[in-house]
Short mmCIF file of C-alpha atoms and ligand atoms in Angstrom, two decimals:
data_model
loop_
_atom_site.label_atom_id
_atom_site.label_comp_id
_atom_site.label_asym_id
_atom_site.label_seq_id
_atom_site.Cartn_x
_atom_site.Cartn_y
_atom_site.Cartn_z
CA MET A 1 -34.28 -7.41 -142.07
CA GLU A 2 -31.81 -5.33 -140.26
CA GLU A 3 -29.09 -6.54 -137.98
CA MET A 4 -30.04 -6.17 -134.25
CA VAL A 5 -27.20 -5.85 -131.59
CA VAL A 6 -27.91 -5.44 -127.96
CA GLY A 7 -24.99 -5.47 -125.47
CA SER A 8 -21.48 -6.68 -126.32
CA PRO A 9 -19.18 -9.62 -125.63
CA GLU A 10 -17.27 -7.37 -123.26
CA LEU A 11 -20.29 -6.35 -121.27
CA VAL A 12 -21.40 -9.92 -120.77
CA LEU A 13 -17.93 -11.00 -120.02
CA ALA A 14 -17.52 -8.36 -117.32
CA LYS A 15 -20.83 -9.55 -115.69
CA ILE A 16 -19.63 -13.11 -115.83
CA ARG A 17 -16.34 -12.30 -114.15
CA GLU A 18 -18.21 -10.41 -111.37
CA LEU A 19 -20.54 -13.34 -110.53
CA ASP A 20 -20.27 -17.09 -109.87
CA ASP A 21 -22.24 -20.32 -109.39
CA TYR A 22 -23.80 -20.53 -112.77
CA LEU A 23 -26.58 -22.72 -114.07
CA LEU A 24 -26.44 -22.72 -117.94
CA VAL A 25 -29.66 -23.51 -119.94
CA ALA A 26 -30.83 -23.28 -123.51
CA HIS A 27 -34.06 -23.86 -125.49
CA ILE A 28 -36.26 -26.78 -125.65
CA HIS A 29 -35.83 -29.39 -128.24
CA PRO A 30 -32.02 -29.14 -128.07
CA ASP A 31 -30.04 -28.72 -131.22
CA GLY A 32 -26.41 -28.62 -132.20
CA ASP A 33 -26.10 -24.87 -131.59
CA SER A 34 -27.84 -25.02 -128.04
CA ILE A 35 -25.77 -28.04 -126.90
CA GLY A 36 -22.50 -26.78 -128.49
CA SER A 37 -22.97 -23.33 -126.98
CA LEU A 38 -23.55 -24.73 -123.48
CA LEU A 39 -20.44 -26.88 -123.49
CA GLY A 40 -18.39 -24.15 -125.13
CA LEU A 41 -19.46 -21.72 -122.54
CA ALA A 42 -18.74 -24.24 -119.77
CA ASP A 43 -15.12 -24.45 -121.16
CA LEU A 44 -14.77 -20.60 -120.84
CA LEU A 45 -16.23 -20.72 -117.32
CA GLU A 46 -13.86 -23.34 -116.30
CA GLN A 47 -10.88 -21.27 -117.63
CA LEU A 48 -12.25 -18.17 -115.62
CA GLY A 49 -12.32 -20.30 -112.57
CA LYS A 50 -16.07 -20.24 -112.05
CA ARG A 51 -18.38 -22.93 -110.76
CA TRP A 52 -21.10 -24.04 -113.20
CA ILE A 53 -23.73 -26.71 -114.00
CA ILE A 54 -25.76 -27.36 -117.03
CA ALA A 55 -29.32 -28.50 -117.24
CA SER A 56 -31.52 -29.24 -120.26
CA ALA A 57 -35.26 -29.63 -120.34
CA GLU A 58 -34.86 -32.68 -122.52
CA GLU A 59 -32.31 -35.44 -123.13
CA VAL A 60 -29.35 -34.53 -125.28
CA PRO A 61 -30.15 -35.96 -128.76
CA SER A 62 -28.04 -39.00 -129.62
CA SER A 63 -26.25 -37.12 -132.46
CA TYR A 64 -24.56 -34.73 -129.99
CA ARG A 65 -23.57 -37.28 -127.34
CA PHE A 66 -20.18 -37.70 -128.74
CA LEU A 67 -19.30 -34.19 -127.48
CA PRO A 68 -17.17 -34.52 -124.50
CA GLY A 69 -18.93 -33.12 -121.34
CA SER A 70 -22.44 -33.82 -122.87
CA GLU A 71 -22.79 -36.55 -120.26
CA GLU A 72 -22.66 -33.98 -117.46
CA ILE A 73 -25.75 -32.19 -118.76
CA ARG A 74 -28.55 -32.75 -116.24
CA VAL A 75 -32.04 -33.40 -117.51
CA GLY A 76 -34.90 -31.74 -115.88
CA THR A 77 -35.22 -29.52 -112.81
CA GLU A 78 -34.60 -32.24 -110.09
CA GLY A 79 -31.99 -31.26 -107.61
CA LEU A 80 -31.25 -28.03 -109.36
CA SER A 81 -33.00 -25.70 -106.63
CA GLY A 82 -30.28 -24.26 -104.37
CA SER A 83 -27.40 -25.51 -106.49
CA PHE A 84 -26.85 -22.28 -108.34
CA ARG A 85 -27.07 -18.39 -107.95
CA ASN A 86 -27.18 -17.12 -111.46
CA VAL A 87 -28.38 -18.39 -114.78
CA ILE A 88 -27.00 -18.03 -118.29
CA ALA A 89 -29.62 -18.73 -120.92
CA LEU A 90 -28.21 -19.39 -124.33
CA ASP A 91 -29.71 -19.65 -127.87
CA VAL A 92 -33.19 -18.74 -126.60
CA SER A 93 -35.06 -15.59 -127.17
CA GLU A 94 -37.85 -15.74 -124.66
CA ALA A 95 -38.46 -17.40 -121.23
CA LEU A 96 -41.24 -19.59 -122.69
CA ARG A 97 -38.77 -21.36 -124.91
CA LEU A 98 -36.92 -22.79 -121.83
CA GLY A 99 -39.92 -25.15 -121.44
CA ASP A 100 -39.86 -27.00 -118.04
CA LEU A 101 -36.67 -25.12 -116.95
CA GLN A 102 -38.47 -21.84 -117.07
CA PRO A 103 -38.84 -21.69 -113.06
CA VAL A 104 -35.09 -21.56 -112.61
CA LEU A 105 -35.29 -17.92 -113.94
CA ALA A 106 -37.32 -16.89 -110.87
CA GLU A 107 -34.67 -18.41 -108.49
CA ALA A 108 -31.72 -16.76 -110.03
CA GLN A 109 -30.12 -13.52 -108.69
CA VAL A 110 -29.08 -12.52 -112.26
CA VAL A 111 -30.10 -13.81 -115.69
CA ILE A 112 -27.60 -13.34 -118.34
CA ASN A 113 -28.76 -14.11 -121.94
CA ILE A 114 -26.75 -14.76 -125.01
CA ASP A 115 -28.60 -15.30 -128.33
CA HIS A 116 -28.86 -14.64 -132.10
CA HIS A 117 -32.64 -14.83 -132.63
CA GLN A 118 -34.99 -12.14 -133.94
CA GLY A 119 -37.40 -10.56 -131.34
CA ASN A 120 -35.39 -11.31 -128.26
CA SER A 121 -37.36 -10.38 -125.17
CA PHE A 122 -34.86 -11.15 -122.37
CA PRO A 123 -34.03 -8.30 -120.11
CA GLU A 124 -30.43 -7.18 -119.87
CA PRO A 125 -27.64 -8.02 -119.18
CA LYS A 126 -27.50 -9.72 -122.38
CA TYR A 127 -25.51 -10.01 -125.75
CA VAL A 128 -27.79 -10.49 -128.72
CA ARG A 129 -26.58 -10.24 -132.27
CA THR A 130 -28.86 -11.44 -135.06
CA SER A 131 -26.24 -11.46 -137.63
CA ALA A 132 -24.32 -14.20 -135.81
CA CYS A 133 -24.59 -17.52 -137.56
CA ALA A 134 -24.90 -19.37 -134.36
CA THR A 135 -24.92 -18.65 -130.58
CA GLY A 136 -21.58 -20.56 -130.72
CA GLU A 137 -20.19 -17.65 -132.67
CA LEU A 138 -21.07 -15.29 -129.85
CA ILE A 139 -19.48 -17.68 -127.28
CA TYR A 140 -16.27 -17.57 -129.42
CA GLU A 141 -16.44 -13.69 -129.14
CA LEU A 142 -16.41 -14.02 -125.41
CA PHE A 143 -13.35 -16.22 -125.54
CA LEU A 144 -11.69 -13.40 -127.75
CA ALA A 145 -12.83 -10.75 -125.29
CA ALA A 146 -11.37 -12.68 -122.42
CA GLY A 147 -7.95 -13.27 -124.29
CA LEU A 148 -8.57 -17.01 -123.99
CA LYS A 149 -8.80 -19.92 -126.37
CA PRO A 150 -11.24 -22.80 -126.30
CA THR A 151 -9.65 -26.10 -125.24
CA VAL A 152 -10.22 -29.14 -127.60
CA VAL A 153 -13.52 -29.73 -125.70
CA GLY A 154 -14.83 -26.22 -126.32
CA ALA A 155 -13.56 -26.23 -129.89
CA LYS A 156 -15.42 -29.40 -130.79
CA ALA A 157 -18.51 -27.92 -129.06
CA LEU A 158 -18.51 -24.55 -130.75
CA TYR A 159 -17.62 -26.08 -134.14
CA THR A 160 -20.72 -28.34 -133.84
CA ALA A 161 -22.77 -25.15 -133.06
CA ILE A 162 -21.62 -23.51 -136.19
CA MET A 163 -21.74 -26.44 -138.39
CA THR A 164 -25.38 -27.34 -137.48
CA ASP A 165 -26.81 -23.84 -137.36
CA THR A 166 -25.33 -22.91 -140.91
CA GLY A 167 -26.78 -26.19 -142.25
CA ARG A 168 -23.33 -27.69 -142.80
CA PHE A 169 -22.01 -24.45 -144.01
CA SER A 170 -24.69 -23.95 -146.66
CA HIS A 171 -27.38 -21.58 -145.46
CA ALA A 172 -27.35 -17.84 -146.08
CA ASN A 173 -25.67 -17.21 -142.60
CA THR A 174 -22.55 -18.94 -143.83
CA THR A 175 -20.40 -15.78 -143.66
CA GLN A 176 -16.65 -15.32 -143.90
CA THR A 177 -16.65 -14.83 -140.20
CA ALA A 178 -18.44 -18.12 -139.57
CA LEU A 179 -15.89 -19.87 -141.81
CA LYS A 180 -12.99 -18.12 -140.24
CA ILE A 181 -14.16 -19.21 -136.70
CA ALA A 182 -14.62 -22.75 -137.90
CA ALA A 183 -11.27 -22.80 -139.27
CA GLU A 184 -9.74 -21.42 -135.98
CA LEU A 185 -11.73 -24.10 -134.03
CA VAL A 186 -10.22 -26.75 -136.33
CA GLY A 187 -6.82 -25.42 -135.46
CA LEU A 188 -7.80 -25.99 -131.78
CA GLY A 189 -8.78 -29.51 -132.27
CA ALA A 190 -12.27 -29.59 -133.77
CA ASP A 191 -12.45 -32.51 -136.33
CA PRO A 192 -14.68 -31.65 -139.34
CA HIS A 193 -15.02 -35.25 -140.68
CA HIS A 194 -15.41 -36.96 -137.44
CA GLN A 195 -17.99 -34.32 -136.25
CA TYR A 196 -19.93 -34.59 -139.55
CA VAL A 197 -20.24 -38.22 -139.33
CA GLU A 198 -21.28 -38.14 -135.68
CA VAL A 199 -24.08 -35.55 -136.22
CA TYR A 200 -25.35 -36.45 -139.80
CA GLU A 201 -24.47 -40.13 -140.48
CA ARG A 202 -24.38 -43.18 -138.19
CA LYS A 203 -28.19 -43.20 -138.38
CA ASP A 204 -30.50 -46.14 -137.63
CA ILE A 205 -31.86 -47.54 -140.88
CA ARG A 206 -35.35 -46.91 -139.56
CA LEU A 207 -34.76 -43.19 -139.87
CA LEU A 208 -34.32 -43.67 -143.63
CA LYS A 209 -37.34 -45.82 -143.84
CA LEU A 210 -39.26 -43.09 -142.12
CA LEU A 211 -37.86 -40.49 -144.45
CA ALA A 212 -39.33 -42.49 -147.40
CA LYS A 213 -42.71 -42.42 -145.75
CA VAL A 214 -42.43 -38.64 -145.04
CA LEU A 215 -41.33 -37.80 -148.60
CA ASP A 216 -44.43 -39.40 -149.68
CA SER A 217 -46.29 -36.51 -147.97
CA LEU A 218 -44.39 -33.89 -149.90
CA ARG A 219 -46.70 -31.39 -151.65
CA LEU A 220 -46.11 -28.38 -153.84
CA VAL A 221 -48.70 -25.66 -153.53
CA CYS A 222 -49.04 -21.87 -154.21
CA ASP A 223 -47.78 -22.02 -157.84
CA GLY A 224 -44.76 -23.94 -156.78
CA LYS A 225 -43.64 -21.35 -154.21
CA VAL A 226 -44.33 -23.32 -151.04
CA ALA A 227 -43.42 -27.01 -150.40
CA TYR A 228 -44.44 -28.90 -147.21
CA LEU A 229 -44.04 -32.20 -145.53
CA VAL A 230 -46.17 -33.77 -142.90
CA ILE A 231 -45.17 -36.17 -140.12
CA ASP A 232 -48.17 -37.35 -138.06
CA GLN A 233 -48.24 -39.69 -135.10
CA GLU A 234 -49.66 -42.55 -137.40
CA THR A 235 -46.59 -42.24 -139.58
CA LEU A 236 -44.19 -42.08 -136.45
CA ALA A 237 -45.84 -45.27 -134.84
CA GLY A 238 -43.19 -47.77 -134.47
CA PHE A 239 -40.34 -45.46 -134.90
CA PRO A 240 -38.56 -44.81 -131.58
CA LEU A 241 -37.26 -41.28 -132.45
CA ASP A 242 -36.57 -38.03 -130.69
CA MET A 243 -37.45 -34.54 -132.10
CA GLY A 244 -33.91 -33.99 -133.41
CA ASP A 245 -33.97 -37.10 -135.75
CA THR A 246 -36.33 -35.47 -138.29
CA GLU A 247 -34.84 -32.02 -137.99
CA ASN A 248 -33.15 -32.21 -141.49
CA TYR A 249 -36.13 -33.75 -143.28
CA ILE A 250 -37.22 -30.14 -144.24
CA SER A 251 -34.16 -29.71 -146.56
CA TYR A 252 -35.95 -32.09 -149.04
CA ALA A 253 -38.89 -29.43 -149.32
CA GLN A 254 -36.39 -26.62 -149.61
CA MET A 255 -34.38 -28.15 -152.46
CA ILE A 256 -37.10 -27.97 -155.10
CA ASP A 257 -36.63 -25.41 -157.75
CA GLY A 258 -38.69 -22.28 -157.36
CA VAL A 259 -39.69 -22.99 -153.65
CA GLN A 260 -39.59 -19.77 -151.51
CA ILE A 261 -40.90 -21.24 -148.37
CA ALA A 262 -40.42 -24.78 -147.16
CA LEU A 263 -42.64 -26.09 -144.27
CA LEU A 264 -42.42 -29.23 -142.04
CA PHE A 265 -45.48 -30.08 -140.01
CA ARG A 266 -44.68 -32.52 -137.19
CA GLU A 267 -47.39 -33.78 -134.84
CA VAL A 268 -46.13 -33.77 -131.24
CA GLU A 269 -48.06 -35.36 -128.27
CA GLY A 270 -51.21 -33.70 -127.01
CA GLY A 271 -52.68 -32.85 -130.48
CA THR A 272 -50.28 -30.07 -131.24
CA THR A 273 -48.17 -29.69 -134.43
CA LYS A 274 -44.72 -28.22 -134.52
CA VAL A 275 -44.19 -26.26 -137.71
CA SER A 276 -40.50 -25.57 -139.16
CA TRP A 277 -40.25 -22.68 -141.55
CA ARG A 278 -37.25 -22.19 -143.99
CA SER A 279 -37.17 -19.58 -146.70
CA VAL A 280 -34.90 -18.11 -149.46
CA PRO A 281 -33.24 -14.73 -148.94
CA GLY A 282 -35.58 -11.80 -149.22
CA VAL A 283 -38.57 -13.79 -147.56
CA ASP A 284 -38.85 -13.29 -143.83
CA VAL A 285 -40.50 -16.34 -142.18
CA SER A 286 -39.62 -15.16 -138.62
CA ARG A 287 -42.33 -12.67 -138.92
CA TYR A 288 -44.82 -15.39 -140.12
CA ALA A 289 -43.90 -17.79 -137.37
CA ARG A 290 -44.38 -15.01 -134.81
CA ASP A 291 -47.99 -14.46 -135.99
CA PHE A 292 -48.43 -18.12 -134.89
CA GLY A 293 -46.83 -17.37 -131.54
CA GLY A 294 -43.42 -18.66 -132.64
CA GLY A 295 -40.26 -16.98 -133.83
CA GLY A 296 -36.67 -17.67 -134.94
CA HIS A 297 -34.52 -16.30 -137.70
CA VAL A 298 -35.33 -14.57 -140.97
CA ASN A 299 -34.72 -17.64 -143.07
CA ALA A 300 -35.32 -20.31 -140.32
CA ALA A 301 -38.13 -20.16 -137.86
CA GLY A 302 -40.57 -22.21 -135.93
CA CYS A 303 -43.92 -22.25 -134.17
CA GLU A 304 -46.47 -24.56 -132.51
CA ILE A 305 -50.07 -24.77 -133.48
CA ALA A 306 -52.72 -26.30 -131.23
CA ALA A 307 -54.10 -28.59 -133.86
CA LYS A 308 -53.69 -31.77 -135.70
CA PRO A 309 -51.22 -31.66 -138.72
CA GLN A 310 -53.91 -31.52 -141.47
CA GLU A 311 -55.62 -28.56 -139.71
CA ALA A 312 -52.43 -26.71 -139.09
CA VAL A 313 -51.61 -27.13 -142.79
CA GLN A 314 -54.86 -25.59 -143.67
CA LYS A 315 -54.27 -22.70 -141.20
CA VAL A 316 -50.75 -22.02 -142.44
CA LEU A 317 -51.73 -22.26 -146.10
CA GLU A 318 -54.70 -19.86 -145.66
CA TYR A 319 -52.46 -17.33 -143.83
CA LEU A 320 -49.94 -17.56 -146.68
CA GLN A 321 -52.61 -16.91 -149.45
CA SER A 322 -52.70 -13.20 -149.01
CA ARG A 323 -48.83 -12.94 -148.30
CA ILE A 324 -46.96 -14.87 -150.94
CA CYS A 325 -49.29 -17.10 -153.02
P1 AMP B 1 -36.62 -25.59 -136.19
O1 AMP B 1 -37.57 -25.45 -137.20
O2 AMP B 1 -36.96 -26.14 -134.90
O3 AMP B 1 -35.22 -26.05 -136.57
O4 AMP B 1 -36.40 -23.97 -135.65
C1 AMP B 1 -35.93 -22.93 -136.49
C2 AMP B 1 -35.50 -21.81 -135.69
O5 AMP B 1 -36.71 -21.18 -135.09
C3 AMP B 1 -34.69 -22.01 -134.45
O6 AMP B 1 -33.76 -20.96 -134.38
C4 AMP B 1 -35.57 -22.14 -133.35
O7 AMP B 1 -34.86 -21.61 -132.23
C5 AMP B 1 -36.63 -21.13 -133.68
N1 AMP B 1 -37.96 -21.65 -133.24
C6 AMP B 1 -38.51 -22.90 -133.44
N2 AMP B 1 -39.62 -23.07 -132.74
C7 AMP B 1 -39.94 -21.95 -132.18
C8 AMP B 1 -41.02 -21.49 -131.42
N3 AMP B 1 -42.09 -22.18 -131.10
N4 AMP B 1 -40.91 -20.24 -130.91
C9 AMP B 1 -39.90 -19.45 -131.31
N5 AMP B 1 -38.82 -19.84 -131.95
C10 AMP B 1 -38.82 -21.08 -132.50
MN1 MN B 2 -30.91 -23.56 -131.58
MN1 MN B 3 -28.95 -21.03 -132.76
#
């Protein structure tokens, strides 16, 4: 898959300088990159003397609440109307992925988009570069273009964005640039150990008990090329979790020798199933996820299927039969 670049940090920075009164938003099911990029960009806007607010469709997951400024993120659309003029949409490739926040786009005079996903469909002005390890990397480029440096608050936020979207500096997007930026951010006050502990440790024991149950569902199919895990509502019963808590479970399906595609099927309310896709280099799962109405990156993608998990498993495995099995 070829690198796709639309726009530039300079172009987006010029637009940001020209306008004011921003509402910053990112994709549903917030992750480390979406939260980190929001807070990192807020740091830049502050330094540029701009007025801004941040909104999220859902609560900030507990693992990211250690980030300074995360408590200022508003949840939902209440009170937003009339309190901004322009929108900056981060780490999101299509309006639909803003969830309940989608209506804010219609109210904005200008919508600026900064993103690194495949198949980005936002209109310009935007800066999209699919080879960036995280949207946080693109925000860092905006700082460079402005001749500014993140404060300690921005450094922690952007480091979190890069640490999480590179899978703790392990995925194929862990480039020299990613590591260089991370090192710069450490120089500016990011704390690798502390931030690792906040995001990946300090878990409730129930999360590990749940992992044991979920691992029981692990199956290897398609001559060992595909591994999948299932989390249904029955398994989840009694576990007070948010979506982010089970985000890393898929790594157990990925770590099996010979596996090319790892899948995690998680039942969400309303009888739909969220499917996470991960692949080895050379296998493009963003295309597969897009065939199910989703999208993402070449080696990490997602989609939602309007069916219970067992039926979703059948649909996906049937689809993969002619493609990889
Ligand atoms: P996840 O499996 O949720 O960690 O998602 C992996 C990647 O795919 C992330 O970059 C997501 O932004 C993207 N993604 C997940 N679900 C969807 C979806 N329904 N539509 C488009 N992209 C998605
Ligand atoms: Mn994200
Ligand atoms: Mn991202």
